[in-house]
Amino acid sequence: MQEKYIRWGRQKNCMRELTAYGNARKAEIGADRVFDFSLGSPSAPVPKPVWEAMREAMKRPDVHEKTPPAGLSALREAVAENLSGRYGLDLTAELVQIVTGAAGGLAVCANALLKPGDEAIVLAPYFTEYRVFIEGAGGTVVEVPPLADMQPDLKALRAAISEKTRLVLVNTPNNPSGAILSKKSLTGIANALRKAGERYGRPIYLLSDEPYRELCYDRKAIPAPMAAYENTILCYSFSKSLSLPGERIGYLTVHPQLTDREAVQRALLDAAVSLGYCAAPSLMQHAIVPCVGMTADITRYRKNRALLYGMLTELGFDCVRPQGAFYLFVKSPLPDAKAFSEAAKRYELLLVPSDDFGLPGYLRLAYCVPEETIRRSEAAFRALAEEFGRRKD
Ligand code: PLP
């Protein structure tokens, strides 16, 4: 048996444990008495045209046939057209590979690009599964801490790059901090990677994980990593933007000027096949073709963001102002965020300690919950704030 799988199986995962605890607690005292902020599962309704497109797709005689491994050409073309318009790049269907959600896309990239001993840099805080994808492919995770505003520490990034670095993984908007990588950060990352690439005589790829791309609140669009750096592979998913996390559908797109592009694309395709993905689900591929540029109505996330951020700030908690995704990142009043998460449970508040995200000392609150949950949780947060002396007044 593979040692790594046994090790992962034994490892604790705070997020899953808290969700399981929450479900048991809801069964015990009633769902309306538990304030569960543990799970980042989209709650915005699926746009009606997506359902209509699914019904239409069901009428196709070929709907249950496997598509080519890279995906339906019609979908790859629709994605390429959408992205070209966004980024001002000449992106063609050949640069697009349809994958089974962002998780599938990231696993494919890690397996295609890393060989045992290679290092992959991740910018903390980061999605817990990155470690699994990278180590699963035989790579080693190198963490780079953020600055106080959750932008990357570029000096630390430059210092972390070594001759073993094969790729840098970024996530914007970020799970768990809600931060969006600024243009300045992206330029800094691009310059650092170009310089290191010249130094080592081979490219360092930027893998940009963007499942929350459409969930940004203070501006129309996020600054695009692909527009900043030519050696970028974009990993996108419809899980959050169309509220379809169970349907497993997304795409990879490589920059037209990516170094060794053809070899990389062949590796991406073969990695997908060797991981057993064959092709992404056919029904969803057909259904997404007319829906590529759509986004679910994110008004509820925008409202919840303002409500929760305002409420907790008012109560004296130190919060990172979320710019995107649907997470609020709160500084733990105790040095040990796990201990604080345990204390919050006494008030039926389920807050995920950030240790598993590679940056201890914070709590992640998923605010994709009903607005009612936030409103009703105020008394519990107030009591928690009082216990920990956070009230400002
Ligand atoms: N990347 C990040 C940052 C995520 O938060 C998630 C899911 O929550 C994923 C990737 C995986 O998304 P998907 O459902 O598309 O596999």
Short mmCIF file of C-alpha atoms and ligand atoms in Angstrom, two decimals:
data_model
loop_
_atom_site.label_atom_id
_atom_site.label_comp_id
_atom_site.label_asym_id
_atom_site.label_seq_id
_atom_site.Cartn_x
_atom_site.Cartn_y
_atom_site.Cartn_z
CA MET A 1 0.00 0.00 0.00
CA GLN A 2 1.06 3.54 -0.63
CA GLU A 3 2.35 5.10 2.59
CA LYS A 4 1.10 8.58 1.59
CA TYR A 5 -2.55 7.47 1.40
CA ILE A 6 -2.32 5.78 4.79
CA ARG A 7 -0.76 8.95 6.24
CA TRP A 8 -3.45 11.22 4.73
CA GLY A 9 -6.17 8.88 5.97
CA ARG A 10 -4.88 9.19 9.50
CA GLN A 11 -4.41 12.95 9.35
CA LYS A 12 -7.03 15.10 11.02
CA ASN A 13 -8.88 17.61 8.87
CA CYS A 14 -10.30 20.40 11.03
CA MET A 15 -12.83 21.45 8.40
CA ARG A 16 -14.34 17.99 7.88
CA GLU A 17 -14.33 17.30 11.60
CA LEU A 18 -16.15 20.54 12.33
CA THR A 19 -18.77 19.91 9.63
CA ALA A 20 -19.37 16.39 11.00
CA TYR A 21 -19.61 17.79 14.54
CA GLY A 22 -22.08 20.42 13.26
CA ASN A 23 -24.30 17.82 11.60
CA ALA A 24 -24.42 15.75 14.80
CA ARG A 25 -25.12 18.86 16.87
CA LYS A 26 -27.93 19.96 14.51
CA ALA A 27 -29.56 16.55 14.88
CA GLU A 28 -29.26 16.90 18.66
CA ILE A 29 -30.49 20.46 19.31
CA GLY A 30 -32.07 21.54 16.00
CA ALA A 31 -30.49 23.01 12.88
CA ASP A 32 -31.67 26.54 13.65
CA ARG A 33 -29.70 26.61 16.90
CA VAL A 34 -26.33 25.83 15.33
CA PHE A 35 -24.46 28.60 13.49
CA ASP A 36 -22.49 26.62 10.98
CA PHE A 37 -19.88 28.67 9.08
CA SER A 38 -17.71 25.64 8.31
CA LEU A 39 -18.63 24.71 4.76
CA GLY A 40 -17.86 26.60 1.51
CA SER A 41 -20.74 25.19 -0.47
CA PRO A 42 -22.40 27.60 -2.93
CA SER A 43 -25.97 28.55 -2.04
CA ALA A 44 -26.89 30.97 -4.86
CA PRO A 45 -29.57 29.37 -7.06
CA VAL A 46 -28.39 27.73 -10.27
CA PRO A 47 -29.32 30.15 -13.10
CA LYS A 48 -32.49 29.00 -14.89
CA PRO A 49 -30.83 28.94 -18.35
CA VAL A 50 -28.41 26.32 -17.00
CA TRP A 51 -31.28 24.01 -16.08
CA GLU A 52 -32.88 24.68 -19.45
CA ALA A 53 -29.60 23.87 -21.19
CA MET A 54 -29.38 20.63 -19.17
CA ARG A 55 -32.90 19.67 -20.30
CA GLU A 56 -32.00 20.46 -23.91
CA ALA A 57 -28.79 18.45 -23.63
CA MET A 58 -30.79 15.46 -22.37
CA LYS A 59 -32.61 15.39 -25.70
CA ARG A 60 -29.39 14.78 -27.64
CA PRO A 61 -28.96 11.21 -28.89
CA ASP A 62 -25.21 11.43 -28.11
CA VAL A 63 -25.57 12.85 -24.59
CA HIS A 64 -24.32 9.71 -22.86
CA GLU A 65 -21.38 9.19 -25.17
CA LYS A 66 -17.88 9.89 -23.94
CA THR A 67 -16.45 13.07 -25.44
CA PRO A 68 -12.86 13.32 -26.70
CA PRO A 69 -10.41 13.48 -23.73
CA ALA A 70 -9.83 17.24 -24.15
CA GLY A 71 -13.58 17.87 -24.24
CA LEU A 72 -16.26 18.84 -26.75
CA SER A 73 -14.93 21.19 -29.42
CA ALA A 74 -18.02 23.38 -29.10
CA LEU A 75 -17.31 23.91 -25.40
CA ARG A 76 -13.59 24.47 -25.90
CA GLU A 77 -14.44 27.07 -28.57
CA ALA A 78 -16.97 28.81 -26.30
CA VAL A 79 -14.41 28.97 -23.48
CA ALA A 80 -11.67 30.26 -25.80
CA GLU A 81 -13.93 32.99 -27.14
CA ASN A 82 -15.00 34.04 -23.66
CA LEU A 83 -11.42 34.20 -22.37
CA SER A 84 -10.05 36.01 -25.43
CA GLY A 85 -12.57 38.77 -24.84
CA ARG A 86 -11.67 39.02 -21.17
CA TYR A 87 -7.89 39.00 -21.41
CA GLY A 88 -7.23 40.53 -24.80
CA LEU A 89 -5.22 37.43 -25.75
CA ASP A 90 -5.62 35.33 -28.86
CA LEU A 91 -6.86 32.18 -27.13
CA THR A 92 -8.01 29.35 -29.35
CA ALA A 93 -9.95 26.16 -28.59
CA GLU A 94 -6.72 24.10 -28.89
CA LEU A 95 -5.44 25.79 -25.72
CA VAL A 96 -8.44 24.61 -23.67
CA GLN A 97 -8.89 21.25 -21.95
CA ILE A 98 -12.19 20.46 -20.23
CA VAL A 99 -11.70 18.88 -16.79
CA THR A 100 -13.72 17.48 -13.90
CA GLY A 101 -13.90 20.62 -11.77
CA ALA A 102 -10.98 22.60 -10.36
CA ALA A 103 -9.92 19.66 -8.20
CA GLY A 104 -9.59 17.48 -11.30
CA GLY A 105 -7.74 20.24 -13.14
CA LEU A 106 -5.28 20.83 -10.30
CA ALA A 107 -4.56 17.12 -9.87
CA VAL A 108 -3.96 16.86 -13.62
CA CYS A 109 -1.56 19.83 -13.60
CA ALA A 110 0.37 18.56 -10.57
CA ASN A 111 0.78 15.13 -12.15
CA ALA A 112 1.70 16.51 -15.55
CA LEU A 113 4.24 19.05 -14.32
CA LEU A 114 5.86 17.57 -11.22
CA LYS A 115 8.24 14.67 -10.89
CA PRO A 116 9.45 13.28 -7.55
CA GLY A 117 11.74 15.77 -5.87
CA ASP A 118 10.29 18.82 -7.64
CA GLU A 119 9.05 21.67 -5.50
CA ALA A 120 5.75 23.51 -5.87
CA ILE A 121 5.41 26.85 -4.12
CA VAL A 122 2.04 27.66 -2.58
CA LEU A 123 1.12 31.07 -1.23
CA ALA A 124 -0.35 30.86 2.26
CA PRO A 125 -3.12 30.81 3.24
CA TYR A 126 -4.13 28.13 0.74
CA PHE A 127 -6.86 25.58 0.00
CA THR A 128 -6.06 22.50 2.09
CA GLU A 129 -6.23 20.08 -0.85
CA TYR A 130 -3.24 21.67 -2.62
CA ARG A 131 -0.94 19.60 -0.43
CA VAL A 132 -2.75 16.42 -1.48
CA PHE A 133 -2.50 17.25 -5.21
CA ILE A 134 1.19 18.18 -5.00
CA GLU A 135 2.34 15.38 -2.70
CA GLY A 136 0.10 12.94 -4.57
CA ALA A 137 2.12 13.74 -7.69
CA GLY A 138 5.40 13.19 -5.82
CA GLY A 139 6.20 16.88 -5.39
CA THR A 140 7.15 18.81 -2.27
CA VAL A 141 5.13 21.76 -0.97
CA VAL A 142 7.02 24.95 -0.19
CA GLU A 143 4.90 27.53 1.64
CA VAL A 144 5.33 31.29 1.30
CA PRO A 145 3.65 33.39 4.01
CA PRO A 146 1.57 36.47 3.16
CA LEU A 147 1.94 40.08 4.23
CA ALA A 148 -0.59 41.40 6.76
CA ASP A 149 -2.99 42.42 3.96
CA MET A 150 -2.93 38.82 2.62
CA GLN A 151 -1.01 39.84 -0.51
CA PRO A 152 2.03 37.63 -1.17
CA ASP A 153 5.36 38.52 0.42
CA LEU A 154 7.38 38.88 -2.78
CA LYS A 155 10.70 38.91 -0.95
CA ALA A 156 9.79 35.61 0.69
CA LEU A 157 8.65 34.27 -2.69
CA ARG A 158 11.97 35.15 -4.33
CA ALA A 159 13.82 33.48 -1.45
CA ALA A 160 11.68 30.32 -1.71
CA ILE A 161 12.41 29.75 -5.41
CA SER A 162 15.14 27.17 -5.94
CA GLU A 163 16.46 25.09 -8.80
CA LYS A 164 13.90 22.48 -7.79
CA THR A 165 10.93 24.84 -8.20
CA ARG A 166 8.72 23.67 -11.02
CA LEU A 167 5.56 25.62 -10.40
CA VAL A 168 3.92 28.27 -8.25
CA LEU A 169 0.28 27.82 -7.35
CA VAL A 170 -1.88 30.90 -6.74
CA ASN A 171 -5.57 31.24 -5.94
CA THR A 172 -7.47 34.44 -6.63
CA PRO A 173 -9.98 35.24 -5.13
CA ASN A 174 -8.60 33.26 -2.24
CA ASN A 175 -10.00 30.51 -0.12
CA PRO A 176 -9.71 31.07 2.87
CA SER A 177 -8.78 34.78 3.09
CA GLY A 178 -11.15 36.32 0.51
CA ALA A 179 -8.20 38.37 -0.85
CA ILE A 180 -7.78 39.11 -4.55
CA LEU A 181 -4.24 39.23 -5.94
CA SER A 182 -3.51 42.84 -6.88
CA LYS A 183 -1.99 43.83 -10.23
CA LYS A 184 1.14 44.86 -8.34
CA SER A 185 1.42 41.41 -6.73
CA LEU A 186 0.90 39.70 -10.08
CA THR A 187 3.57 41.82 -11.74
CA GLY A 188 5.92 41.04 -8.84
CA ILE A 189 5.24 37.32 -9.13
CA ALA A 190 5.69 37.39 -12.92
CA ASN A 191 9.02 39.26 -12.63
CA ALA A 192 10.30 36.86 -9.98
CA LEU A 193 9.37 33.82 -12.06
CA ARG A 194 10.84 35.24 -15.27
CA LYS A 195 14.14 36.04 -13.53
CA ALA A 196 14.33 32.61 -11.89
CA GLY A 197 13.43 30.98 -15.22
CA GLU A 198 16.39 32.75 -16.86
CA ARG A 199 18.66 31.79 -13.97
CA TYR A 200 17.79 28.09 -14.15
CA GLY A 201 17.37 27.90 -17.92
CA ARG A 202 13.83 26.53 -17.79
CA PRO A 203 10.38 27.94 -17.14
CA ILE A 204 8.65 28.08 -13.79
CA TYR A 205 4.96 27.67 -14.46
CA LEU A 206 2.26 29.64 -12.69
CA LEU A 207 -0.81 27.57 -11.97
CA SER A 208 -3.70 29.93 -11.33
CA ASP A 209 -6.63 28.33 -9.50
CA GLU A 210 -9.65 30.58 -10.12
CA PRO A 211 -12.90 28.83 -9.16
CA TYR A 212 -14.08 32.02 -7.41
CA ARG A 213 -13.18 34.34 -10.31
CA GLU A 214 -16.73 35.65 -10.73
CA LEU A 215 -17.29 36.12 -6.99
CA CYS A 216 -15.73 39.57 -6.61
CA TYR A 217 -17.59 42.41 -4.98
CA ASP A 218 -15.80 45.75 -5.23
CA ARG A 219 -14.88 45.66 -8.89
CA LYS A 220 -16.06 44.21 -12.18
CA ALA A 221 -13.29 41.67 -12.64
CA ILE A 222 -10.18 40.42 -10.88
CA PRO A 223 -6.70 41.21 -12.23
CA ALA A 224 -5.82 38.22 -14.41
CA PRO A 225 -2.68 36.17 -13.75
CA MET A 226 -2.78 35.00 -17.36
CA ALA A 227 -2.52 38.58 -18.58
CA ALA A 228 0.52 39.17 -16.34
CA TYR A 229 2.66 36.12 -17.08
CA GLU A 230 3.08 34.06 -20.24
CA ASN A 231 3.91 30.79 -18.49
CA THR A 232 0.46 30.58 -16.89
CA ILE A 233 -1.97 27.69 -16.80
CA LEU A 234 -5.44 28.78 -15.75
CA CYS A 235 -7.60 26.33 -13.83
CA TYR A 236 -11.28 27.27 -13.75
CA SER A 237 -14.42 25.58 -12.49
CA PHE A 238 -18.16 26.19 -12.83
CA SER A 239 -18.70 24.84 -9.29
CA LYS A 240 -18.97 28.25 -7.62
CA SER A 241 -19.90 30.61 -10.47
CA LEU A 242 -22.91 28.50 -11.52
CA SER A 243 -23.45 26.73 -8.16
CA LEU A 244 -22.73 23.30 -9.66
CA PRO A 245 -20.14 21.74 -7.31
CA GLY A 246 -21.56 18.24 -7.70
CA GLU A 247 -21.45 18.27 -11.50
CA ARG A 248 -17.64 18.23 -11.77
CA ILE A 249 -17.04 20.55 -14.68
CA GLY A 250 -14.29 23.09 -15.37
CA TYR A 251 -11.39 23.76 -17.70
CA LEU A 252 -7.68 24.32 -18.02
CA THR A 253 -6.32 26.92 -20.43
CA VAL A 254 -2.67 27.37 -21.27
CA HIS A 255 -1.22 30.70 -22.35
CA PRO A 256 -0.49 30.76 -26.12
CA GLN A 257 3.16 31.67 -25.42
CA LEU A 258 3.70 29.02 -22.73
CA THR A 259 7.20 27.55 -23.01
CA ASP A 260 7.14 23.96 -24.37
CA ARG A 261 3.42 24.40 -24.82
CA GLU A 262 2.78 21.38 -27.00
CA ALA A 263 4.66 19.01 -24.68
CA VAL A 264 2.88 20.48 -21.65
CA GLN A 265 -0.53 20.09 -23.30
CA ARG A 266 0.22 16.48 -24.22
CA ALA A 267 1.26 15.83 -20.62
CA LEU A 268 -1.93 17.48 -19.30
CA LEU A 269 -4.05 15.25 -21.50
CA ASP A 270 -2.15 12.07 -20.65
CA ALA A 271 -2.19 12.91 -16.94
CA ALA A 272 -6.01 13.21 -17.09
CA VAL A 273 -6.28 9.83 -18.79
CA SER A 274 -3.79 8.17 -16.44
CA LEU A 275 -5.64 9.54 -13.39
CA GLY A 276 -8.75 7.84 -14.74
CA TYR A 277 -10.72 10.93 -15.73
CA CYS A 278 -11.04 9.86 -19.44
CA ALA A 279 -13.19 12.93 -20.14
CA ALA A 280 -15.40 15.31 -18.16
CA PRO A 281 -19.13 14.39 -17.79
CA SER A 282 -20.81 14.62 -21.21
CA LEU A 283 -24.17 15.95 -20.08
CA MET A 284 -22.53 18.89 -18.34
CA GLN A 285 -20.22 19.61 -21.25
CA HIS A 286 -23.20 19.88 -23.63
CA ALA A 287 -25.18 21.94 -21.11
CA ILE A 288 -22.41 24.43 -20.39
CA VAL A 289 -21.79 25.35 -24.06
CA PRO A 290 -24.43 28.15 -24.10
CA CYS A 291 -23.72 29.11 -20.45
CA VAL A 292 -19.97 29.78 -20.46
CA GLY A 293 -20.14 33.51 -19.64
CA MET A 294 -22.97 33.25 -17.10
CA THR A 295 -22.77 33.77 -13.35
CA ALA A 296 -25.34 32.89 -10.68
CA ASP A 297 -26.88 35.86 -8.87
CA ILE A 298 -24.30 36.57 -6.17
CA THR A 299 -26.34 39.28 -4.41
CA ARG A 300 -26.75 37.07 -1.34
CA TYR A 301 -22.98 36.65 -0.93
CA ARG A 302 -22.45 40.40 -1.33
CA LYS A 303 -25.11 41.13 1.33
CA ASN A 304 -23.78 38.48 3.71
CA ARG A 305 -20.25 39.76 3.32
CA ALA A 306 -21.29 43.26 4.38
CA LEU A 307 -23.46 41.96 7.21
CA LEU A 308 -20.94 39.57 8.76
CA TYR A 309 -17.92 41.80 8.27
CA GLY A 310 -19.79 44.78 9.74
CA MET A 311 -21.10 42.76 12.68
CA LEU A 312 -17.80 41.16 13.67
CA THR A 313 -15.78 44.34 13.20
CA GLU A 314 -18.29 46.19 15.36
CA LEU A 315 -17.91 43.52 18.04
CA GLY A 316 -14.16 44.13 18.05
CA PHE A 317 -12.93 41.19 15.99
CA ASP A 318 -10.00 41.88 13.70
CA CYS A 319 -11.17 40.82 10.22
CA VAL A 320 -9.51 40.77 6.79
CA ARG A 321 -11.92 42.70 4.57
CA PRO A 322 -13.02 40.10 2.02
CA GLN A 323 -12.82 41.21 -1.61
CA GLY A 324 -14.01 38.00 -3.21
CA ALA A 325 -15.05 34.33 -2.79
CA PHE A 326 -17.39 33.79 0.18
CA TYR A 327 -15.04 33.56 3.15
CA LEU A 328 -14.29 35.92 6.01
CA PHE A 329 -10.87 35.52 7.63
CA VAL A 330 -10.78 36.61 11.25
CA LYS A 331 -7.72 36.98 13.48
CA SER A 332 -7.96 34.59 16.39
CA PRO A 333 -8.16 36.42 19.74
CA LEU A 334 -6.18 33.48 21.18
CA PRO A 335 -2.73 32.57 19.81
CA ASP A 336 -4.11 29.06 19.21
CA ALA A 337 -6.96 29.29 16.69
CA LYS A 338 -7.95 25.68 17.39
CA ALA A 339 -8.51 26.54 21.05
CA PHE A 340 -10.59 29.55 19.99
CA SER A 341 -12.64 27.40 17.60
CA GLU A 342 -13.30 25.03 20.52
CA ALA A 343 -14.40 27.96 22.70
CA ALA A 344 -16.74 29.18 19.93
CA LYS A 345 -18.43 25.78 19.88
CA ARG A 346 -19.76 26.50 23.37
CA TYR A 347 -21.86 29.24 21.72
CA GLU A 348 -22.84 26.87 18.86
CA LEU A 349 -20.59 28.84 16.49
CA LEU A 350 -18.66 26.66 14.02
CA LEU A 351 -15.56 28.51 12.82
CA VAL A 352 -12.72 26.71 11.03
CA PRO A 353 -9.25 27.25 12.56
CA SER A 354 -6.75 28.20 9.87
CA ASP A 355 -3.92 25.81 10.77
CA ASP A 356 -4.72 23.47 7.85
CA PHE A 357 -4.61 26.44 5.45
CA GLY A 358 -0.90 26.91 6.14
CA LEU A 359 -1.33 30.09 8.22
CA PRO A 360 -2.15 29.49 11.89
CA GLY A 361 -3.83 32.14 14.04
CA TYR A 362 -7.04 32.81 12.07
CA LEU A 363 -10.57 31.47 11.71
CA ARG A 364 -12.35 30.99 8.40
CA LEU A 365 -16.06 31.75 8.23
CA ALA A 366 -17.94 30.66 5.10
CA TYR A 367 -20.72 33.21 4.58
CA CYS A 368 -22.55 31.35 1.80
CA VAL A 369 -25.15 30.60 4.50
CA PRO A 370 -28.73 31.95 4.70
CA GLU A 371 -28.76 35.62 5.78
CA GLU A 372 -30.96 34.53 8.70
CA THR A 373 -28.14 32.40 10.11
CA ILE A 374 -25.89 35.46 10.28
CA ARG A 375 -28.57 37.64 11.86
CA ARG A 376 -29.47 35.02 14.44
CA SER A 377 -25.81 34.37 15.29
CA GLU A 378 -25.23 37.92 16.53
CA ALA A 379 -26.03 37.19 20.19
CA ALA A 380 -23.66 34.20 20.15
CA PHE A 381 -20.84 36.29 18.63
CA ARG A 382 -21.54 39.04 21.15
CA ALA A 383 -21.21 36.59 24.03
CA LEU A 384 -18.03 35.16 22.50
CA ALA A 385 -16.60 38.67 22.07
CA GLU A 386 -17.42 39.48 25.69
CA GLU A 387 -15.72 36.32 26.96
CA PHE A 388 -12.58 37.25 25.06
CA GLY A 389 -12.71 40.98 25.85
CA ARG A 390 -13.15 42.09 22.24
CA ARG A 391 -15.90 44.69 22.70
CA LYS A 392 -14.61 48.12 21.69
CA ASP A 393 -17.04 50.34 23.64
N1 PLP B 1 -9.73 25.41 -5.38
C1 PLP B 1 -10.26 26.08 -4.35
C2 PLP B 1 -9.54 27.27 -3.84
C3 PLP B 1 -11.45 25.66 -3.75
O1 PLP B 1 -11.96 26.35 -2.72
C4 PLP B 1 -12.12 24.52 -4.28
C5 PLP B 1 -13.35 24.01 -3.69
O2 PLP B 1 -13.85 24.48 -2.70
C6 PLP B 1 -11.53 23.86 -5.36
C7 PLP B 1 -10.34 24.32 -5.90
C8 PLP B 1 -12.17 22.65 -5.97
O3 PLP B 1 -13.26 23.06 -6.73
P1 PLP B 1 -14.11 22.07 -7.65
O4 PLP B 1 -15.40 21.84 -6.95
O5 PLP B 1 -14.32 22.79 -8.92
O6 PLP B 1 -13.33 20.83 -7.80
#
